[in-house]
mmCIF file of C-alpha atoms in Angstrom:
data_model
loop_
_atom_site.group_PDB
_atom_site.id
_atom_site.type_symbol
_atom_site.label_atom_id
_atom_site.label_comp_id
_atom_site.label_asym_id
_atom_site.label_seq_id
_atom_site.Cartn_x
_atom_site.Cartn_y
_atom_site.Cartn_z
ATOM 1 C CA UNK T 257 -2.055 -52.354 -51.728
ATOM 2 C CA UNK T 258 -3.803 -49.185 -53.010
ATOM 3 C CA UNK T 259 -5.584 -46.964 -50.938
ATOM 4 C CA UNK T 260 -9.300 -47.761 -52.065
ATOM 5 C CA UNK T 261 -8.971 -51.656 -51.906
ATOM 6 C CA UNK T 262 -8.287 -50.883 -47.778
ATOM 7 C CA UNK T 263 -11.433 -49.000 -47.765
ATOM 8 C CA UNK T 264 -15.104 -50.470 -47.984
ATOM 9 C CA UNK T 265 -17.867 -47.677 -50.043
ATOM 10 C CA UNK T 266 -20.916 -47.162 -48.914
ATOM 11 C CA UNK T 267 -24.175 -45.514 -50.241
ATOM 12 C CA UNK T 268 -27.313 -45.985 -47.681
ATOM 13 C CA UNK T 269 -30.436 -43.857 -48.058
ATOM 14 C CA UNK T 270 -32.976 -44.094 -45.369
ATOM 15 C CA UNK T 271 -36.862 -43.098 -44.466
ATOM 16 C CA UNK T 272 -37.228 -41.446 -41.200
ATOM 17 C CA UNK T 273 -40.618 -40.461 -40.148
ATOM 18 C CA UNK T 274 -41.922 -38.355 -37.711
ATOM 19 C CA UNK T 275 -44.297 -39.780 -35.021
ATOM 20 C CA UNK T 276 -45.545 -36.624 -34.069
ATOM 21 C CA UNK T 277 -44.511 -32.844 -34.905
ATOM 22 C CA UNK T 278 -40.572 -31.415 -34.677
ATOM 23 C CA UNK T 279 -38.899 -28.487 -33.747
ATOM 24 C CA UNK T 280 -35.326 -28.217 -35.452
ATOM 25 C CA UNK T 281 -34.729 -24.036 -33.975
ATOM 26 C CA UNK T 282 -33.573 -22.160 -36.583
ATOM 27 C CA UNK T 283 -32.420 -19.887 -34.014
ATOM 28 C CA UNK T 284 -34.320 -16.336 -35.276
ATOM 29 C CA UNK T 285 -37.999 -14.686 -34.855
ATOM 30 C CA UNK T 286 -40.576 -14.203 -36.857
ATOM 31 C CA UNK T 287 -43.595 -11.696 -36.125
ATOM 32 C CA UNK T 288 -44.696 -12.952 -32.996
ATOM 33 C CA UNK T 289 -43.285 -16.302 -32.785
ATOM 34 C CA UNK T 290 -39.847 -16.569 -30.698
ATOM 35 C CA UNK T 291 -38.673 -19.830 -31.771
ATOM 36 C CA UNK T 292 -39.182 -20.557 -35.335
ATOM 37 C CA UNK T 293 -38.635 -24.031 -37.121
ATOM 38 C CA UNK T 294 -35.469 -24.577 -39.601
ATOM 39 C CA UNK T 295 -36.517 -24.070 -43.263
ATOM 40 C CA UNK T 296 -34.743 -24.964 -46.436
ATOM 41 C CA UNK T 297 -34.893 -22.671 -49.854
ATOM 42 C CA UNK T 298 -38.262 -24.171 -50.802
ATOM 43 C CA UNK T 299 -39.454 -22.598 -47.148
ATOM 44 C CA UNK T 300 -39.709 -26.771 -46.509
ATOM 45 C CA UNK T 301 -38.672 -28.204 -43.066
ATOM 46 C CA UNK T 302 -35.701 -30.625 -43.264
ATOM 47 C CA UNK T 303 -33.610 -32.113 -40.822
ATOM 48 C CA UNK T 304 -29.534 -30.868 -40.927
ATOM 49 C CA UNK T 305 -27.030 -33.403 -41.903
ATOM 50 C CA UNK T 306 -25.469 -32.146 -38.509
ATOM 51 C CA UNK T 307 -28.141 -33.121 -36.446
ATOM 52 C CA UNK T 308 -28.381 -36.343 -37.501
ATOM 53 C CA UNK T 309 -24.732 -36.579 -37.548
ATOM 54 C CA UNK T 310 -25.422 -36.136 -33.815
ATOM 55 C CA UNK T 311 -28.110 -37.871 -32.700
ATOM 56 C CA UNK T 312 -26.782 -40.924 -34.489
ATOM 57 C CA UNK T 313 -23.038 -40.853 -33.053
ATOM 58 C CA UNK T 314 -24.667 -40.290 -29.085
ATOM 59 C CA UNK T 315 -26.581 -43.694 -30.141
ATOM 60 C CA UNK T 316 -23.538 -45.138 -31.719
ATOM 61 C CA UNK T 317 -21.841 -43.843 -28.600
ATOM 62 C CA UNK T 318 -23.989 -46.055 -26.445
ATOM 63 C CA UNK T 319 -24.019 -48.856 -28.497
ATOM 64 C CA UNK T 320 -20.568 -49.288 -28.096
ATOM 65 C CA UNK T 321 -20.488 -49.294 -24.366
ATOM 66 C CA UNK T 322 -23.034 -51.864 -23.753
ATOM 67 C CA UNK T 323 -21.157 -53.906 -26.488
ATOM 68 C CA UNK T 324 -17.985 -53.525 -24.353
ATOM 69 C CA UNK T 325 -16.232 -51.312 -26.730
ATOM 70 C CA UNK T 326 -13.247 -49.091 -25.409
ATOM 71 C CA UNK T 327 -14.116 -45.612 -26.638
ATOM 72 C CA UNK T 328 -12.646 -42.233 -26.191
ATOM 73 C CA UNK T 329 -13.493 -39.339 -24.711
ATOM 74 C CA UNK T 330 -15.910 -37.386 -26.689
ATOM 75 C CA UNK T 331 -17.501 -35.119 -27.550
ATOM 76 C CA UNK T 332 -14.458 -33.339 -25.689
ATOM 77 C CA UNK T 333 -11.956 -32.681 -28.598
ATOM 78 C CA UNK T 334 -8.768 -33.308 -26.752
ATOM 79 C CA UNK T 335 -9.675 -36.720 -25.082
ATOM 80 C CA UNK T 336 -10.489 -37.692 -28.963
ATOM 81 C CA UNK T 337 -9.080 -40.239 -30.599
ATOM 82 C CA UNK T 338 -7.777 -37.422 -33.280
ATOM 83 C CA UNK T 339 -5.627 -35.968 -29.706
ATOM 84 C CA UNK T 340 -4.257 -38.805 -28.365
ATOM 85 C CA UNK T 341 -3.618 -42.009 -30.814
ATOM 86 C CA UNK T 342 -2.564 -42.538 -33.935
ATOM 87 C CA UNK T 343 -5.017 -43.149 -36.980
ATOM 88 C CA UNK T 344 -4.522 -47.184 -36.857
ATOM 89 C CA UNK T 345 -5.233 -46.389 -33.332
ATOM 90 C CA UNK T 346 -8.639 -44.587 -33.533
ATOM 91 C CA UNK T 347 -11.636 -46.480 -31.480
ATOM 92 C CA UNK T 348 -14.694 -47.858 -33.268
ATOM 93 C CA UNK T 349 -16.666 -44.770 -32.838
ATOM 94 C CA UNK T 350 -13.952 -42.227 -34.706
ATOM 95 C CA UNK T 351 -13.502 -44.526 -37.041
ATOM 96 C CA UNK T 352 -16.884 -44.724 -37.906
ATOM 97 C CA UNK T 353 -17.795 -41.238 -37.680
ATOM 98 C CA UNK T 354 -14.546 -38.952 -37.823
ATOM 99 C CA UNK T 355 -12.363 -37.090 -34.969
ATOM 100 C CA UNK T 356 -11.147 -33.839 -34.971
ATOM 101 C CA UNK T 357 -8.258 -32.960 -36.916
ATOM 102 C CA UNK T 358 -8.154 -36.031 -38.947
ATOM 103 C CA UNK T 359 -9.608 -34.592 -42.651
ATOM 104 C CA UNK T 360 -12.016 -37.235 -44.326
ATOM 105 C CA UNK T 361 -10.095 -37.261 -47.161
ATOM 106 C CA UNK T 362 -6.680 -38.860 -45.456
ATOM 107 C CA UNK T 363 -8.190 -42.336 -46.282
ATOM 108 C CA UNK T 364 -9.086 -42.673 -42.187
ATOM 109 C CA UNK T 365 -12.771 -42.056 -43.234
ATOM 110 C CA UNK T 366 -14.922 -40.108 -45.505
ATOM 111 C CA UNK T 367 -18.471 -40.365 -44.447
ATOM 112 C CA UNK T 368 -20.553 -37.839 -46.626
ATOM 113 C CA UNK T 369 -24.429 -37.079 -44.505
ATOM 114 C CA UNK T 370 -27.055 -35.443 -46.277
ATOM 115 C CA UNK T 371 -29.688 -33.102 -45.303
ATOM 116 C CA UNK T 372 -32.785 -35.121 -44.887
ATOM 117 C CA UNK T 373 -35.237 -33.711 -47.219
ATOM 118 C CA UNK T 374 -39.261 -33.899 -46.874
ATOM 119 C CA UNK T 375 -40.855 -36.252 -48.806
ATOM 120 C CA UNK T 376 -44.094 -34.566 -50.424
ATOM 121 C CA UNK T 377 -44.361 -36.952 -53.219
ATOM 122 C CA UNK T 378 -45.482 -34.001 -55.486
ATOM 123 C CA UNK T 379 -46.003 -33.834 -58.825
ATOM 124 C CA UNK T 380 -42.912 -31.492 -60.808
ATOM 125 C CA UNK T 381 -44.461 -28.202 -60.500
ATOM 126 C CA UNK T 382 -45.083 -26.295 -63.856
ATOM 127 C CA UNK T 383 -44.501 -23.221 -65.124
ATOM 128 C CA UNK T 384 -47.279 -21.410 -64.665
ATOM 129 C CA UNK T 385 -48.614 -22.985 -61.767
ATOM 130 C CA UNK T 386 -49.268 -21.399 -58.275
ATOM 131 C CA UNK T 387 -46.487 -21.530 -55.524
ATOM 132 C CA UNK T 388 -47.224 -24.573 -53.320
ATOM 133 C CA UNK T 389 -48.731 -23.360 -49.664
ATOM 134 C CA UNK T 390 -45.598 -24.513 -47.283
ATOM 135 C CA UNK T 391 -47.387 -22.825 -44.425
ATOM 136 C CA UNK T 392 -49.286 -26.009 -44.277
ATOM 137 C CA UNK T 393 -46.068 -27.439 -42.972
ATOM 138 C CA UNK T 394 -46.219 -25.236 -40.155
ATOM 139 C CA UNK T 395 -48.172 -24.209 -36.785
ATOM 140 C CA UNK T 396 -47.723 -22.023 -34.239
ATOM 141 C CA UNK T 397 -48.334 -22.888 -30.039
ATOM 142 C CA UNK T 398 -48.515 -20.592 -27.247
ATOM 143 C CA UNK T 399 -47.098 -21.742 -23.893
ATOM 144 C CA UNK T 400 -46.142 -20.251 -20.792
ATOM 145 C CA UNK T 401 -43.181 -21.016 -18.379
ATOM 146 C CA UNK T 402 -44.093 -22.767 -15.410
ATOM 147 C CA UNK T 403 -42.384 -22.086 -11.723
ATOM 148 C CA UNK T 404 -41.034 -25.449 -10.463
ATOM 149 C CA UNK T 405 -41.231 -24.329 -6.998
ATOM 150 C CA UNK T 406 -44.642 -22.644 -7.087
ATOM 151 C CA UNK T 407 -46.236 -25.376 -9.617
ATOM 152 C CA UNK T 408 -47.303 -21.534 -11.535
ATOM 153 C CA UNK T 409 -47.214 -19.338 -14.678
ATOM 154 C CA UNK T 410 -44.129 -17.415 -14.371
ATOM 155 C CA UNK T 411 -44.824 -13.987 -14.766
ATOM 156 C CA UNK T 412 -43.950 -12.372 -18.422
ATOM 157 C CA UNK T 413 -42.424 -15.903 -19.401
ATOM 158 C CA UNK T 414 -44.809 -16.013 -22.599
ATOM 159 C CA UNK T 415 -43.939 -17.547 -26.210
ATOM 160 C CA UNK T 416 -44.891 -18.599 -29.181
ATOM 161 C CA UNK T 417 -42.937 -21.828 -30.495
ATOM 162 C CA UNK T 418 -43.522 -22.810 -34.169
ATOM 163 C CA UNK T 419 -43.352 -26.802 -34.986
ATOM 164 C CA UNK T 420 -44.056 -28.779 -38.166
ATOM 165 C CA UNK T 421 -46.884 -30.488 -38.865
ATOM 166 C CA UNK T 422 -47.304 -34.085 -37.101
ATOM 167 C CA UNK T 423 -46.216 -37.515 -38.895
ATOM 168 C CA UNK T 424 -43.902 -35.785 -41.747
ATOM 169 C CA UNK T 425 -41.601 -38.358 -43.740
ATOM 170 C CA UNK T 426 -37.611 -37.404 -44.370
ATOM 171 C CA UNK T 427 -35.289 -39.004 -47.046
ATOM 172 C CA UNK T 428 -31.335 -39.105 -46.258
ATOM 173 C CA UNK T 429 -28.266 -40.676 -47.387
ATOM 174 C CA UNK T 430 -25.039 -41.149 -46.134
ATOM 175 C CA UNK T 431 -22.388 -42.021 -48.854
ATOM 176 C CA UNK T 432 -18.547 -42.775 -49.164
ATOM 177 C CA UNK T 433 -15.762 -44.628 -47.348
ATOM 178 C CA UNK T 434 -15.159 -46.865 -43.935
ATOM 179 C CA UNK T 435 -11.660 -48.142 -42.893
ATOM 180 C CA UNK T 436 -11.823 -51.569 -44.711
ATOM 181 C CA UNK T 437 -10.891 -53.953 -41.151
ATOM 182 C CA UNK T 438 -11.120 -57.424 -41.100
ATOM 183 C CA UNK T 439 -14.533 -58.676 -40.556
ATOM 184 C CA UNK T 440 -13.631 -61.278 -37.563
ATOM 185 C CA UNK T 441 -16.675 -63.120 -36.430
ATOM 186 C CA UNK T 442 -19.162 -61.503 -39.095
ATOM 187 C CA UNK T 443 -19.258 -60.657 -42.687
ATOM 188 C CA UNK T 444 -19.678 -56.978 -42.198
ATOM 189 C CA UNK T 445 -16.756 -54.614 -41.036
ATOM 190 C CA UNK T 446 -17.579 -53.170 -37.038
ATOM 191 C CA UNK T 447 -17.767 -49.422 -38.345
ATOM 192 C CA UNK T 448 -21.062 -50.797 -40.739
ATOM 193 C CA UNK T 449 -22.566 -52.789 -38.098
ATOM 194 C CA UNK T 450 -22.304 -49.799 -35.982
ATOM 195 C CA UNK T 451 -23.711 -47.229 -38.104
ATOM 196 C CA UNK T 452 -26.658 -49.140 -39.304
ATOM 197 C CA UNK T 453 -27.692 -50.389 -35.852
ATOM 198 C CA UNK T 454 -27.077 -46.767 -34.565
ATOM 199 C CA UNK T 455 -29.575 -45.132 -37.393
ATOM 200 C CA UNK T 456 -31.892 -47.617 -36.114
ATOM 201 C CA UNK T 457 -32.242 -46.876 -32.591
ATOM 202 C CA UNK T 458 -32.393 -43.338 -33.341
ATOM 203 C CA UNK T 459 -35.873 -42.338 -31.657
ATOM 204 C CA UNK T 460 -35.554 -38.456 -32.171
ATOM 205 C CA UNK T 461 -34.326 -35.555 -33.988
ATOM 206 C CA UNK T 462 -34.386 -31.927 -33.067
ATOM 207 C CA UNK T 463 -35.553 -29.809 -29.946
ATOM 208 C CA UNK T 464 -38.782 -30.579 -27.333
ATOM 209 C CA UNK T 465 -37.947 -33.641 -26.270
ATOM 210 C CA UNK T 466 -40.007 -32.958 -23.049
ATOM 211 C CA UNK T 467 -43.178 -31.848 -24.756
ATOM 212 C CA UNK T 468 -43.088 -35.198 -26.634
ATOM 213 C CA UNK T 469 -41.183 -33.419 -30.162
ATOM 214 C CA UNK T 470 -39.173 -35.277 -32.436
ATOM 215 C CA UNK T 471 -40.256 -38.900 -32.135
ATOM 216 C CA UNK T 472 -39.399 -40.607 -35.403
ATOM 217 C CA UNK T 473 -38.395 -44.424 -36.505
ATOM 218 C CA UNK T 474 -35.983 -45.279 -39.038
ATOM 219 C CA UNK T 475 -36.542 -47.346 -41.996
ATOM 220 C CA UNK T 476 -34.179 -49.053 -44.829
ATOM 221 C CA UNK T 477 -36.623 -48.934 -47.913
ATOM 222 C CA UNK T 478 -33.461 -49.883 -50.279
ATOM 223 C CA UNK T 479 -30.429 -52.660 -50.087
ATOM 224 C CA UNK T 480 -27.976 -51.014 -49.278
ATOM 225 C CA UNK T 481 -24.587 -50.295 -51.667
ATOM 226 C CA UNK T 482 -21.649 -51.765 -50.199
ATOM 227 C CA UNK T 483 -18.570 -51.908 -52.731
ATOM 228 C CA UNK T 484 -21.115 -51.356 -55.363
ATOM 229 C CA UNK T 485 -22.962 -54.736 -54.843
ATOM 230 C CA UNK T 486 -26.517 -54.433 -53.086
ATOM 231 C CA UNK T 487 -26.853 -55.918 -49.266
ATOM 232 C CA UNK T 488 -29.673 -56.255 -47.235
ATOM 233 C CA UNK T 489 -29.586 -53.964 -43.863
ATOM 234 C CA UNK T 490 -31.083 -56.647 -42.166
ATOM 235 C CA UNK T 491 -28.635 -59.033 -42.669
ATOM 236 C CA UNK T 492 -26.337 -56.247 -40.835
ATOM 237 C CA UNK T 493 -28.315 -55.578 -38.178
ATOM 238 C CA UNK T 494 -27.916 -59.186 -37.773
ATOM 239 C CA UNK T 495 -24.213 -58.837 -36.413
ATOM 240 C CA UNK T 496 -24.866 -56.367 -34.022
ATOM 241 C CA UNK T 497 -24.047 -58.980 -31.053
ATOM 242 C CA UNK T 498 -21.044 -59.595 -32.830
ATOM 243 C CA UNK T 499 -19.145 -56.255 -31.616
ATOM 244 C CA UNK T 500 -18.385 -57.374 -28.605
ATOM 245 C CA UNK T 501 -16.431 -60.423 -29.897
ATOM 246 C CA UNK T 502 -14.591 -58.285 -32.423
ATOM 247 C CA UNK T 503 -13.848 -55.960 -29.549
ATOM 248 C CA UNK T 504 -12.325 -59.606 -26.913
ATOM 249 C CA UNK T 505 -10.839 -60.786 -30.215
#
């Protein structure tokens, strides 16, 4: 059998919106701010395929448990499923999203993630028109570390933090290929289920947690493409239950 027909292709785009402001560090200063906010080539915030790479594989990750799935080790490289099995071997989790050492183009997996780009819904700027302000995007807060044991303002333990603005909308896509595995008690293959249900619970992105950063909600605006022919996400989300019979069977 050839090597695509054991494979199932994928193209999913999704909406994720912000229920609040973000912090994504970009790991540098600016002026007087300490931490400043990631920003793409148009000085626009956007949220790194890696990061949601991450947050979505720690959900996955969960998922799986509760579902009764036996997964490995991670994110510690050598009790990964690339260290210690074989590819036909690999648990539901590295076969969904990769394992170290295993390339994406062996036919294991080939999951592409885009940066998730803001969504201005601006008109095509024109020639001679003025820059668009992207500072507008932006704000800076002062705050001041806090002594757990005295309950007070440390001394010299003040910073400036710079988030985006509140309620901000992202597009993404993830595109290419899952392990093709027989579908068992659903219609969908495990690794889809997974992946969809896992974008889904994903309640936030970046840095701040604490302060109440990064709170978003995911949304599937479009069918998504599976072999080409449009499918519903709902009816996926649908089989999420199902897991755990795939995983006894």
């Amino acid at each position: 059998m050839a090597a695509d027909a054991m494979r199932a292709k994928i193209d999913l785009q999704f909406i994720l919106t912000l229920e609040g402001a973000m912090a994504i560090g970009s790991g540098f200063r600016r002026g007087q701010i300490q931490r400043t906010v990631l920003r793409d080539l148009a000085d626009l915030p956007f949220i790194p395929a890696s990061t949601l790479k991450g947050r979505v594989r720690d959900a996955a990750e969960r998922l799986a448990r509760s579902q009764g799935q036996e997964i490995c080790g991670g994110p510690n490289p050598n009790l990964m499923c690339g260290a210690i099995k074989p590819l036909a071997a690999f648990c539901l989790i590295c076969r969904t999203f990769g394992s170290p050492g295993v390339s994406s183009l062996s036919g294991h997996t080939g999951l592409v993630w885009r940066d998730a780009s803001l969504l201005t819904n601006a008109e095509p700027p024109q020639l001679d028109a003025e820059p668009p302000d992207t500072a507008a995007y932006y704000y800076a807060r002062t705050q001041v570390q806090l002594s757990r044991l005295r309950g007070t303002a440390m001394e010299k333990h003040l910073f400036t933090s710079e988030n985006t603005l509140e309620n901000l909308v992202f597009g993404g896509r993830i595109r290419g290929w899952l392990p093709q595995r027989e579908a068992g008690a659903g219609r969908f293959p495990g690794e889809l289920v997974l992946l969809c249900s896992a974008l889904k619970l994903l309640r936030f992105v970046g840095g701040g947690k604490s302060r109440g950063l990064g709170a978003c909600a995911v949304n599937f605006p479009e069918p998504l493409l599976l072999d080409d022919q449009p499918v519903r996400v709902e009816e996926i989300l649908q089989e999420v239950a199902l897991l755990k019979m795939r995983q006894e069977a």
